[in-house]
PDB file of C-alpha atoms in Angstrom:
ATOM      1  CA  UNK A   1      73.118  91.568 118.887  1.00  0.00           C
ATOM      2  CA  UNK A   2      76.304  91.913 120.914  1.00  0.00           C
ATOM      3  CA  UNK A   3      78.320  94.989 119.986  1.00  0.00           C
ATOM      4  CA  UNK A   4      81.210  94.133 122.317  1.00  0.00           C
ATOM      5  CA  UNK A   5      80.834  97.480 124.077  1.00  0.00           C
ATOM      6  CA  UNK A   6      81.113  99.550 120.906  1.00  0.00           C
ATOM      7  CA  UNK A   7      78.779 102.268 119.759  1.00  0.00           C
ATOM      8  CA  UNK A   8      76.269 104.382 121.597  1.00  0.00           C
ATOM      9  CA  UNK A   9      73.676 101.671 122.189  1.00  0.00           C
ATOM     10  CA  UNK A  10      72.735 100.199 125.553  1.00  0.00           C
ATOM     11  CA  UNK A  11      75.488  98.674 127.647  1.00  0.00           C
ATOM     12  CA  UNK A  12      75.389  95.216 129.225  1.00  0.00           C
ATOM     13  CA  UNK A  13      74.587  95.094 132.942  1.00  0.00           C
ATOM     14  CA  UNK A  14      77.455  95.489 135.416  1.00  0.00           C
ATOM     15  CA  UNK A  15      79.507  92.307 135.359  1.00  0.00           C
ATOM     16  CA  UNK A  16      81.191  92.920 138.705  1.00  0.00           C
ATOM     17  CA  UNK A  17      84.501  93.851 137.074  1.00  0.00           C
ATOM     18  CA  UNK A  18      86.694  96.568 138.505  1.00  0.00           C
ATOM     19  CA  UNK A  19      85.041  99.908 137.581  1.00  0.00           C
ATOM     20  CA  UNK A  20      88.487 101.545 137.416  1.00  0.00           C
ATOM     21  CA  UNK A  21      89.544  99.141 134.675  1.00  0.00           C
ATOM     22  CA  UNK A  22      88.554 101.196 131.639  1.00  0.00           C
ATOM     23  CA  UNK A  23      90.615  99.184 129.137  1.00  0.00           C
ATOM     24  CA  UNK A  24      89.448  98.810 125.596  1.00  0.00           C
ATOM     25  CA  UNK A  25      87.085  95.970 124.808  1.00  0.00           C
ATOM     26  CA  UNK A  26      88.471  92.825 123.266  1.00  0.00           C
ATOM     27  CA  UNK A  27      88.726  93.170 119.500  1.00  0.00           C
ATOM     28  CA  UNK A  28      86.429  91.206 117.273  1.00  0.00           C
ATOM     29  CA  UNK A  29      88.071  88.115 115.756  1.00  0.00           C
ATOM     30  CA  UNK A  30      88.553  89.793 112.389  1.00  0.00           C
ATOM     31  CA  UNK A  31      90.017  93.087 113.683  1.00  0.00           C
ATOM     32  CA  UNK A  32      93.692  93.814 113.150  1.00  0.00           C
ATOM     33  CA  UNK A  33      96.353  95.368 110.962  1.00  0.00           C
ATOM     34  CA  UNK A  34      98.301  93.456 108.331  1.00  0.00           C
ATOM     35  CA  UNK A  35     101.157  94.870 106.288  1.00  0.00           C
ATOM     36  CA  UNK A  36     103.251  93.390 103.520  1.00  0.00           C
ATOM     37  CA  UNK A  37     105.889  94.732 101.193  1.00  0.00           C
ATOM     38  CA  UNK A  38     106.460  94.007  97.531  1.00  0.00           C
ATOM     39  CA  UNK A  39     108.811  95.151  94.792  1.00  0.00           C
ATOM     40  CA  UNK A  40     107.475  97.991  92.637  1.00  0.00           C
ATOM     41  CA  UNK A  41     107.028  95.752  89.575  1.00  0.00           C
ATOM     42  CA  UNK A  42     103.994  94.821  87.469  1.00  0.00           C
ATOM     43  CA  UNK A  43     103.747  91.329  88.995  1.00  0.00           C
ATOM     44  CA  UNK A  44     103.026  92.906  92.392  1.00  0.00           C
ATOM     45  CA  UNK A  45      99.620  94.196  91.241  1.00  0.00           C
ATOM     46  CA  UNK A  46      97.842  90.813  91.028  1.00  0.00           C
ATOM     47  CA  UNK A  47      99.838  89.529  94.014  1.00  0.00           C
ATOM     48  CA  UNK A  48      98.605  92.418  96.161  1.00  0.00           C
ATOM     49  CA  UNK A  49      95.032  91.919  94.981  1.00  0.00           C
ATOM     50  CA  UNK A  50      95.122  88.200  95.811  1.00  0.00           C
ATOM     51  CA  UNK A  51      96.784  88.840  99.188  1.00  0.00           C
ATOM     52  CA  UNK A  52      94.079  91.331 100.191  1.00  0.00           C
ATOM     53  CA  UNK A  53      91.253  89.050  99.052  1.00  0.00           C
ATOM     54  CA  UNK A  54      92.734  86.038 100.822  1.00  0.00           C
ATOM     55  CA  UNK A  55      93.304  88.037 104.012  1.00  0.00           C
ATOM     56  CA  UNK A  56      89.707  89.286 104.143  1.00  0.00           C
ATOM     57  CA  UNK A  57      88.333  85.765 103.738  1.00  0.00           C
ATOM     58  CA  UNK A  58      90.891  84.087 106.024  1.00  0.00           C
ATOM     59  CA  UNK A  59      90.163  86.543 108.847  1.00  0.00           C
ATOM     60  CA  UNK A  60      86.410  86.198 108.369  1.00  0.00           C
ATOM     61  CA  UNK A  61      85.859  89.916 107.771  1.00  0.00           C
ATOM     62  CA  UNK A  62      82.107  90.445 107.205  1.00  0.00           C
ATOM     63  CA  UNK A  63      82.407  91.986 103.742  1.00  0.00           C
ATOM     64  CA  UNK A  64      79.851  91.912 100.966  1.00  0.00           C
ATOM     65  CA  UNK A  65      80.900  90.802  97.504  1.00  0.00           C
ATOM     66  CA  UNK A  66      80.489  94.390  96.286  1.00  0.00           C
ATOM     67  CA  UNK A  67      82.781  95.694  99.011  1.00  0.00           C
ATOM     68  CA  UNK A  68      85.399  93.035  98.232  1.00  0.00           C
ATOM     69  CA  UNK A  69      85.307  94.002  94.553  1.00  0.00           C
ATOM     70  CA  UNK A  70      85.675  97.669  95.464  1.00  0.00           C
ATOM     71  CA  UNK A  71      88.628  96.968  97.761  1.00  0.00           C
ATOM     72  CA  UNK A  72      90.321  94.830  95.120  1.00  0.00           C
ATOM     73  CA  UNK A  73      89.875  97.542  92.511  1.00  0.00           C
ATOM     74  CA  UNK A  74      91.327 100.111  94.928  1.00  0.00           C
ATOM     75  CA  UNK A  75      94.389  98.017  95.767  1.00  0.00           C
ATOM     76  CA  UNK A  76      94.952  97.279  92.070  1.00  0.00           C
ATOM     77  CA  UNK A  77      94.831 100.949  91.133  1.00  0.00           C
ATOM     78  CA  UNK A  78      97.008 102.131  94.021  1.00  0.00           C
ATOM     79  CA  UNK A  79      99.681  99.461  93.518  1.00  0.00           C
ATOM     80  CA  UNK A  80      99.648 100.100  89.763  1.00  0.00           C
ATOM     81  CA  UNK A  81     100.228 103.814  90.415  1.00  0.00           C
ATOM     82  CA  UNK A  82     103.135 103.048  92.753  1.00  0.00           C
ATOM     83  CA  UNK A  83     104.663 100.723  90.153  1.00  0.00           C
ATOM     84  CA  UNK A  84     104.224 103.160  87.258  1.00  0.00           C
ATOM     85  CA  UNK A  85     105.041 106.443  88.953  1.00  0.00           C
ATOM     86  CA  UNK A  86     107.143 105.787  92.049  1.00  0.00           C
ATOM     87  CA  UNK A  87     109.356 102.789  91.238  1.00  0.00           C
ATOM     88  CA  UNK A  88     112.338 104.869  90.183  1.00  0.00           C
ATOM     89  CA  UNK A  89     112.670 106.423  93.653  1.00  0.00           C
ATOM     90  CA  UNK A  90     110.877 103.655  95.532  1.00  0.00           C
ATOM     91  CA  UNK A  91     111.811 100.136  94.423  1.00  0.00           C
ATOM     92  CA  UNK A  92     109.622  98.699  97.223  1.00  0.00           C
ATOM     93  CA  UNK A  93     106.051  99.473  98.221  1.00  0.00           C
ATOM     94  CA  UNK A  94     103.955  98.510 101.216  1.00  0.00           C
ATOM     95  CA  UNK A  95     100.311  97.499 101.348  1.00  0.00           C
ATOM     96  CA  UNK A  96      98.459  97.708 104.642  1.00  0.00           C
ATOM     97  CA  UNK A  97      95.016  96.404 105.492  1.00  0.00           C
ATOM     98  CA  UNK A  98      93.523  97.621 108.773  1.00  0.00           C
ATOM     99  CA  UNK A  99      90.166  96.207 109.831  1.00  0.00           C
ATOM    100  CA  UNK A 100      88.091  97.698 112.614  1.00  0.00           C
ATOM    101  CA  UNK A 101      84.719  96.699 113.961  1.00  0.00           C
ATOM    102  CA  UNK A 102      82.901  98.741 111.323  1.00  0.00           C
ATOM    103  CA  UNK A 103      85.437  99.625 108.593  1.00  0.00           C
ATOM    104  CA  UNK A 104      88.283  98.453 106.376  1.00  0.00           C
ATOM    105  CA  UNK A 105      91.212 100.767 105.619  1.00  0.00           C
ATOM    106  CA  UNK A 106      93.466  99.899 102.698  1.00  0.00           C
ATOM    107  CA  UNK A 107      96.659 101.845 102.069  1.00  0.00           C
ATOM    108  CA  UNK A 108      99.627 101.734  99.733  1.00  0.00           C
ATOM    109  CA  UNK A 109     102.868 103.425 100.723  1.00  0.00           C
ATOM    110  CA  UNK A 110     105.942 104.264  98.683  1.00  0.00           C
ATOM    111  CA  UNK A 111     109.035 106.403  99.202  1.00  0.00           C
ATOM    112  CA  UNK A 112     108.423 108.792  96.302  1.00  0.00           C
ATOM    113  CA  UNK A 113     107.711 112.328  97.576  1.00  0.00           C
ATOM    114  CA  UNK A 114     105.336 113.345  94.765  1.00  0.00           C
ATOM    115  CA  UNK A 115     101.749 113.737  95.959  1.00  0.00           C
ATOM    116  CA  UNK A 116      99.485 112.672  93.082  1.00  0.00           C
ATOM    117  CA  UNK A 117      96.278 114.402  92.125  1.00  0.00           C
ATOM    118  CA  UNK A 118      93.220 112.895  90.512  1.00  0.00           C
ATOM    119  CA  UNK A 119      93.235 114.455  87.060  1.00  0.00           C
ATOM    120  CA  UNK A 120      90.788 114.014  84.242  1.00  0.00           C
ATOM    121  CA  UNK A 121      92.246 112.014  81.365  1.00  0.00           C
ATOM    122  CA  UNK A 122      91.382 112.488  77.729  1.00  0.00           C
ATOM    123  CA  UNK A 123      88.869 109.964  76.363  1.00  0.00           C
ATOM    124  CA  UNK A 124      91.475 108.668  73.916  1.00  0.00           C
ATOM    125  CA  UNK A 125      93.932 107.785  76.714  1.00  0.00           C
ATOM    126  CA  UNK A 126      93.888 104.271  78.150  1.00  0.00           C
ATOM    127  CA  UNK A 127      95.186 105.287  81.579  1.00  0.00           C
ATOM    128  CA  UNK A 128      95.273 108.199  83.949  1.00  0.00           C
ATOM    129  CA  UNK A 129      91.973 107.655  85.735  1.00  0.00           C
ATOM    130  CA  UNK A 130      93.116 105.437  88.602  1.00  0.00           C
ATOM    131  CA  UNK A 131      92.829 107.957  91.439  1.00  0.00           C
ATOM    132  CA  UNK A 132      89.503 109.204  90.100  1.00  0.00           C
ATOM    133  CA  UNK A 133      88.270 105.634  90.111  1.00  0.00           C
ATOM    134  CA  UNK A 134      89.562 105.072  93.663  1.00  0.00           C
ATOM    135  CA  UNK A 135      87.860 108.258  94.838  1.00  0.00           C
ATOM    136  CA  UNK A 136      84.560 107.330  93.167  1.00  0.00           C
ATOM    137  CA  UNK A 137      84.488 103.729  94.444  1.00  0.00           C
ATOM    138  CA  UNK A 138      85.298 104.999  97.933  1.00  0.00           C
ATOM    139  CA  UNK A 139      82.598 107.687  97.788  1.00  0.00           C
ATOM    140  CA  UNK A 140      79.950 105.265  96.525  1.00  0.00           C
ATOM    141  CA  UNK A 141      80.744 102.921  99.415  1.00  0.00           C
ATOM    142  CA  UNK A 142      80.327 105.767 101.903  1.00  0.00           C
ATOM    143  CA  UNK A 143      84.035 105.921 102.714  1.00  0.00           C
ATOM    144  CA  UNK A 144      86.864 108.424 102.607  1.00  0.00           C
ATOM    145  CA  UNK A 145      90.275 108.494 100.944  1.00  0.00           C
ATOM    146  CA  UNK A 146      93.320 110.727 101.114  1.00  0.00           C
ATOM    147  CA  UNK A 147      97.037 111.077 100.445  1.00  0.00           C
ATOM    148  CA  UNK A 148      99.449 111.803 103.294  1.00  0.00           C
ATOM    149  CA  UNK A 149     103.187 112.323 103.541  1.00  0.00           C
ATOM    150  CA  UNK A 150     105.187 109.835 105.580  1.00  0.00           C
ATOM    151  CA  UNK A 151     107.885 110.732 108.083  1.00  0.00           C
ATOM    152  CA  UNK A 152     110.461 109.239 105.690  1.00  0.00           C
ATOM    153  CA  UNK A 153     109.505 111.694 102.928  1.00  0.00           C
ATOM    154  CA  UNK A 154     107.324 109.335 100.898  1.00  0.00           C
ATOM    155  CA  UNK A 155     103.558 109.095 100.776  1.00  0.00           C
ATOM    156  CA  UNK A 156     100.712 106.820 101.720  1.00  0.00           C
ATOM    157  CA  UNK A 157      97.453 106.761  99.792  1.00  0.00           C
ATOM    158  CA  UNK A 158      94.569 105.244 101.713  1.00  0.00           C
ATOM    159  CA  UNK A 159      90.870 104.503 101.461  1.00  0.00           C
ATOM    160  CA  UNK A 160      88.625 103.585 104.387  1.00  0.00           C
ATOM    161  CA  UNK A 161      85.303 101.913 103.608  1.00  0.00           C
ATOM    162  CA  UNK A 162      82.505 100.977 106.014  1.00  0.00           C
ATOM    163  CA  UNK A 163      81.729  97.303 106.467  1.00  0.00           C
ATOM    164  CA  UNK A 164      78.012  98.047 106.536  1.00  0.00           C
ATOM    165  CA  UNK A 165      76.499  99.188 103.243  1.00  0.00           C
ATOM    166  CA  UNK A 166      75.742 102.901 103.022  1.00  0.00           C
ATOM    167  CA  UNK A 167      73.302 104.338 100.502  1.00  0.00           C
ATOM    168  CA  UNK A 168      74.306 107.596  98.866  1.00  0.00           C
ATOM    169  CA  UNK A 169      71.351 109.782  97.942  1.00  0.00           C
TER     170      UNK A 169
END
């Protein structure tokens, strides 16, 4: 299996290239960063979900069906939160998908300064569990998620999930 020079495994024999050339290895065909913006309206939720799904398949990202479903749930929840809670101060939102050799990072950015927290919702409420759901899906996949402030005063909420399945014990 060729790891394109990544990881701690054995390295290929010397190819005769300049030993001073320590540039990064060529990215895998599916690696890259894609970003799109959308208005903070309800219609952007399914559009973002479809755009992420289509991007993963178009780029040939080696994702399992379970991982795709998790990523689509995450993007749906994060875009929904931006639409419901940030639209007044942030009429546009941005979705970014970054794919590395071994991970996928999905983020949603808006210009609202409020940093949300994952709160428990009452059983009778129909909403209010989105960030808890994002955190749980991310944890079960062996990934990490966080909220960060942007330099423009807004926030970005992101989740990074490994491409290889991880079992949580």
